[in-house]
CSV table of C-alpha atoms in Angstrom, one decimal:
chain,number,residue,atom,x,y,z
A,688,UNK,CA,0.0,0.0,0.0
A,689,UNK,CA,1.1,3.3,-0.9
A,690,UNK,CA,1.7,6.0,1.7
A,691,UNK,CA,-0.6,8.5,2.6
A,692,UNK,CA,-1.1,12.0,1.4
A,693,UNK,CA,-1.3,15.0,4.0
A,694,UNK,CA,-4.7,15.4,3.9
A,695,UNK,CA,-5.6,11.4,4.2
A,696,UNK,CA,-2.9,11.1,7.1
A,697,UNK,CA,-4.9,14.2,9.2
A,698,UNK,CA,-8.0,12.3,8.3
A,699,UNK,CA,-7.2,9.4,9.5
A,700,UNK,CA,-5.9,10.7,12.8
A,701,UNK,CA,-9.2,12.5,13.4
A,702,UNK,CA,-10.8,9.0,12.8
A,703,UNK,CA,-8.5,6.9,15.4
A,704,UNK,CA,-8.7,9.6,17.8
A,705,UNK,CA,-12.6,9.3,17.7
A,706,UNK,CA,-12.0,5.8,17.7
A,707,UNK,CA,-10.2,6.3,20.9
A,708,UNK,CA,-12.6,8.4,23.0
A,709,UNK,CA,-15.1,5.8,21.9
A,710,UNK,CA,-12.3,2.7,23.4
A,711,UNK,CA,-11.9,4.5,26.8
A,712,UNK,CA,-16.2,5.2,27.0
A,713,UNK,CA,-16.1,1.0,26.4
A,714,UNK,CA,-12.7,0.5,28.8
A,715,UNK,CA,-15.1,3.0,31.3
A,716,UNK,CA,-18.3,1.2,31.1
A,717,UNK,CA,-16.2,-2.7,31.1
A,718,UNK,CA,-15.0,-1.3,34.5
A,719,UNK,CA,-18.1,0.0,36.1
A,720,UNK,CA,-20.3,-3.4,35.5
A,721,UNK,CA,-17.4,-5.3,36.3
A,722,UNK,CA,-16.6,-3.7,39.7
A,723,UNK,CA,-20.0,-3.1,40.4
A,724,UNK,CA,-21.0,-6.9,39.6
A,725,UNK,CA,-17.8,-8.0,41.9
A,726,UNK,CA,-17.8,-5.8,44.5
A,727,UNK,CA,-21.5,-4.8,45.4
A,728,UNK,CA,-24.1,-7.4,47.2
A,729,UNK,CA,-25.4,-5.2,49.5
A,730,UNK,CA,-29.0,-4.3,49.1
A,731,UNK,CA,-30.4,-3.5,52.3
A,732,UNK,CA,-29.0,0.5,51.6
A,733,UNK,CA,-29.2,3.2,48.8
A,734,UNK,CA,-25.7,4.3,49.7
A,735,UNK,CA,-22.3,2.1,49.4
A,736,UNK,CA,-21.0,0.6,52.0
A,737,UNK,CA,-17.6,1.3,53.2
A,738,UNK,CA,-17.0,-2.2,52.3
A,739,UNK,CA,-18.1,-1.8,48.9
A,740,UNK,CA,-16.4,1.3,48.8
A,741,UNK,CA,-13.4,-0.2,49.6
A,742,UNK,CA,-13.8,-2.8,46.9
A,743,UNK,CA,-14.3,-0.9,44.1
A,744,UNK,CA,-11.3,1.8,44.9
A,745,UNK,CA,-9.2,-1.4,44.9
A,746,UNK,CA,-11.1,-3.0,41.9
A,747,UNK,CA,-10.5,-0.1,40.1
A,748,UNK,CA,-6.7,0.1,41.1
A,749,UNK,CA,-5.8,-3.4,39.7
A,750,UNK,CA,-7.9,-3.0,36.6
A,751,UNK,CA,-5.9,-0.6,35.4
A,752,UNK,CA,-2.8,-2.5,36.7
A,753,UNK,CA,-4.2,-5.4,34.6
A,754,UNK,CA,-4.9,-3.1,31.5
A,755,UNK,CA,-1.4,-1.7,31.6
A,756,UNK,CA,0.8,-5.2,32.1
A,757,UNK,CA,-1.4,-6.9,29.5
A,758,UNK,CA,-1.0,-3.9,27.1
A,759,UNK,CA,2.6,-4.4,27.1
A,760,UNK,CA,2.5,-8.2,26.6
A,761,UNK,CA,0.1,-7.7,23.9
A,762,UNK,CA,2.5,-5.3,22.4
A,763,UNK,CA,5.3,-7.9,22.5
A,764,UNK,CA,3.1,-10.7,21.1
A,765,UNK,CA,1.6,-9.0,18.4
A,766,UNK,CA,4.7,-7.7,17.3
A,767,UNK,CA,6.4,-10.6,17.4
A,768,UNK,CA,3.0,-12.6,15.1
A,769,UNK,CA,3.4,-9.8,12.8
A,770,UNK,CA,7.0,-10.7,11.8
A,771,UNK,CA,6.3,-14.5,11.7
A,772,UNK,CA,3.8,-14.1,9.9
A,773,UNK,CA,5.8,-11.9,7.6
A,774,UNK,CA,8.7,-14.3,7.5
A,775,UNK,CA,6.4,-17.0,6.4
B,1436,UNK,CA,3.5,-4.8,-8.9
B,1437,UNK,CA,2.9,-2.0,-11.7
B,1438,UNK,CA,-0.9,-2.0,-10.8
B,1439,UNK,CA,-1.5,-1.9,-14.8
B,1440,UNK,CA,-5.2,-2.5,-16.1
B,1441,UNK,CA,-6.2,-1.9,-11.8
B,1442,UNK,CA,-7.6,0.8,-9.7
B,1443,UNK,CA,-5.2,2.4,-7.5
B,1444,UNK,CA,-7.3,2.5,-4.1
B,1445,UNK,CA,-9.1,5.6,-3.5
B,1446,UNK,CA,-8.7,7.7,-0.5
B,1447,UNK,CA,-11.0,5.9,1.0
B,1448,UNK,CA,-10.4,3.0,0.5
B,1449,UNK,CA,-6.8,3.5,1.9
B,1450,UNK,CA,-8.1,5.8,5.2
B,1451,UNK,CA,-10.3,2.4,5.5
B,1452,UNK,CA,-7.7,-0.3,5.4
B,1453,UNK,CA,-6.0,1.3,8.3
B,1454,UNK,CA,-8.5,1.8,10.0
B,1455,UNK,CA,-9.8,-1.1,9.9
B,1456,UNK,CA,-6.4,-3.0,10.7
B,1457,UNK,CA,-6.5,-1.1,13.7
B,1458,UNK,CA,-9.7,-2.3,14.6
B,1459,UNK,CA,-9.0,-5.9,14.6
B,1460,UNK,CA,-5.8,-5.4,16.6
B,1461,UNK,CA,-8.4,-3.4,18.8
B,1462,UNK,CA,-11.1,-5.9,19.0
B,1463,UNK,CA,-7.9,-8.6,20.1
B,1464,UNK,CA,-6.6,-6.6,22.6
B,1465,UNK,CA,-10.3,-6.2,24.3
B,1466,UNK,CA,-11.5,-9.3,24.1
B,1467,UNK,CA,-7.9,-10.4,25.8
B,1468,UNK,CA,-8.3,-8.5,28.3
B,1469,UNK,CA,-11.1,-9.4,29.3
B,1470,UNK,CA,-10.9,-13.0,29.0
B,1471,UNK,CA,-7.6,-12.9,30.8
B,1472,UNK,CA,-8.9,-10.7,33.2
B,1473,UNK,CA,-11.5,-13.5,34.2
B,1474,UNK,CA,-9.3,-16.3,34.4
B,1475,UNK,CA,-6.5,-14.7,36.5
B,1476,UNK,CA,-7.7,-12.0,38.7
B,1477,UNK,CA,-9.0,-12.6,42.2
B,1478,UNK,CA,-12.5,-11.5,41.9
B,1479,UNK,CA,-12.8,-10.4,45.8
B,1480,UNK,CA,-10.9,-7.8,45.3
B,1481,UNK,CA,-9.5,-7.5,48.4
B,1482,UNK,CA,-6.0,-6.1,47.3
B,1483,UNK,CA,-5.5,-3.0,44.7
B,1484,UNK,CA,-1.7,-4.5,43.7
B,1485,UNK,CA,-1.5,-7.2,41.0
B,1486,UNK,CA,-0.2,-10.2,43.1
B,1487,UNK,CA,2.9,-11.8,41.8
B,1488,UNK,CA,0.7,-14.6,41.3
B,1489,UNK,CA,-1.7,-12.9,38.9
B,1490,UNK,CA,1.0,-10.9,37.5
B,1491,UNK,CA,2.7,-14.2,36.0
B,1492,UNK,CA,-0.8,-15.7,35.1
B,1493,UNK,CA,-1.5,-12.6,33.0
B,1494,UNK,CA,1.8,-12.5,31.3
B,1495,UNK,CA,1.3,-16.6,30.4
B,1496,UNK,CA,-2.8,-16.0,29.9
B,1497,UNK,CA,-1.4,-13.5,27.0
B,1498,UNK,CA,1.2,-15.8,25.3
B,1499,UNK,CA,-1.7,-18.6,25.3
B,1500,UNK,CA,-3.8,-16.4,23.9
B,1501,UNK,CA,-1.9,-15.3,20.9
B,1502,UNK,CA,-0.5,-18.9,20.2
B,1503,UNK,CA,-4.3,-20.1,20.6
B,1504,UNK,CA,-5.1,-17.4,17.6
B,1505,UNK,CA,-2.0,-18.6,15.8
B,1506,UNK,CA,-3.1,-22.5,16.1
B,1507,UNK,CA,-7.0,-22.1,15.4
B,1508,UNK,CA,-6.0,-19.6,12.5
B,1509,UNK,CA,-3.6,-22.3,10.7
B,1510,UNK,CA,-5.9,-25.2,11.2
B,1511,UNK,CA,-8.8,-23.4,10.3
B,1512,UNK,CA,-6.9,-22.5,7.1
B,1513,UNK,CA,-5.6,-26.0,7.2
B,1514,UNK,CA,-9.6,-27.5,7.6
B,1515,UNK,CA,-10.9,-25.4,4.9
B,1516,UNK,CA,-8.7,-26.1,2.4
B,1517,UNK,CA,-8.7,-29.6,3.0
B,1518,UNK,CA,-13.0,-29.5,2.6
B,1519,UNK,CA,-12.8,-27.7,-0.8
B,1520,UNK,CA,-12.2,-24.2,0.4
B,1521,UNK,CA,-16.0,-23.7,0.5
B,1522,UNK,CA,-16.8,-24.1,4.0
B,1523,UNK,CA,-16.8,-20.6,5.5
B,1524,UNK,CA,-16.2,-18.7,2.4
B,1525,UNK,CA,-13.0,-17.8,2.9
């Protein structure tokens, strides 16, 4: 594939970054339902407990923990697909 | 490749075939996470550090991962070739 003009280059950045703000409102709603659905059980109150306070603060701590180790692995792996599968 | 007697890709098209790239490495990286996220992490939630325990399963649920890709892609390729190429249409 050819390279891209200018114009088709600053296109397609406007189109990743929208793509982007629409991965992090998924990323955002992923974490809510999951920490929610692990953390809160609790129906007898409106309000959080401190409990399920806690739970979340710390769900949300080591889901981006998670999303940052497996970002780099995924990095390294998919890197290292693309060249096999270049070299085959 | 001198492209004679074929279309060179419009704009379009080319903006497209990025993108689109990009979203399948996208779509991967999501659905790794959270699959990965599911087997290894301790759903109590009683830490907010990784434990070095779920650290290493992440970093092996991630190699698995990709060579599960790698394996299902060749024999899938392998499968459909050997049935006629008809199969999924691909």
């Amino acid at each position: 594939m050819d390279g891209l003009t200018a114009a088709e280059s600053r296109e397609l950045d406007q189109r990743l970054q929208k793509r982007q703000v629409k991965e992090f409102m998924s990323v955002f709603g992923n974490l809510v339902d999951n920490c929610f659905t692990a953390c809160v059980d609790d129906f007898t109150s409106k309000a959080l407990s401190g409990r399920e306070s806690g739970c979340i603060s710390r769900c949300v701590l080591k889901s981006m923990s998670t999303q940052t180790r497996l970002g780099e692995r995924f990095g390294e792996l998919n890197a290292a697909m693309t060249a096999e599968m270049q070299r085959r | 490749m001198f492209g004679l007697g074929r279309p060179q890709p419009t704009s379009a098209e080319k903006i497209a075939a990025v993108e689109n790239e990009l979203k399948v490495v996208a779509e991967m990286h999501s659905r790794m996470v959270k699959i990965c996220t599911l087997k290894c992490i301790d759903k109590t939630y009683r830490e907010g550090d990784l434990s070095k325990g779920e650290s290493v399963c992440l970093d092996r649920c991630a190699a698995k991962f990709f060579e599960t890709h790698q394996k299902i892609s060749d024999q899938l390729q392998k499968e459909t070739q050997a049935r006629g190429g008809g199969g999924f249409g691909m």
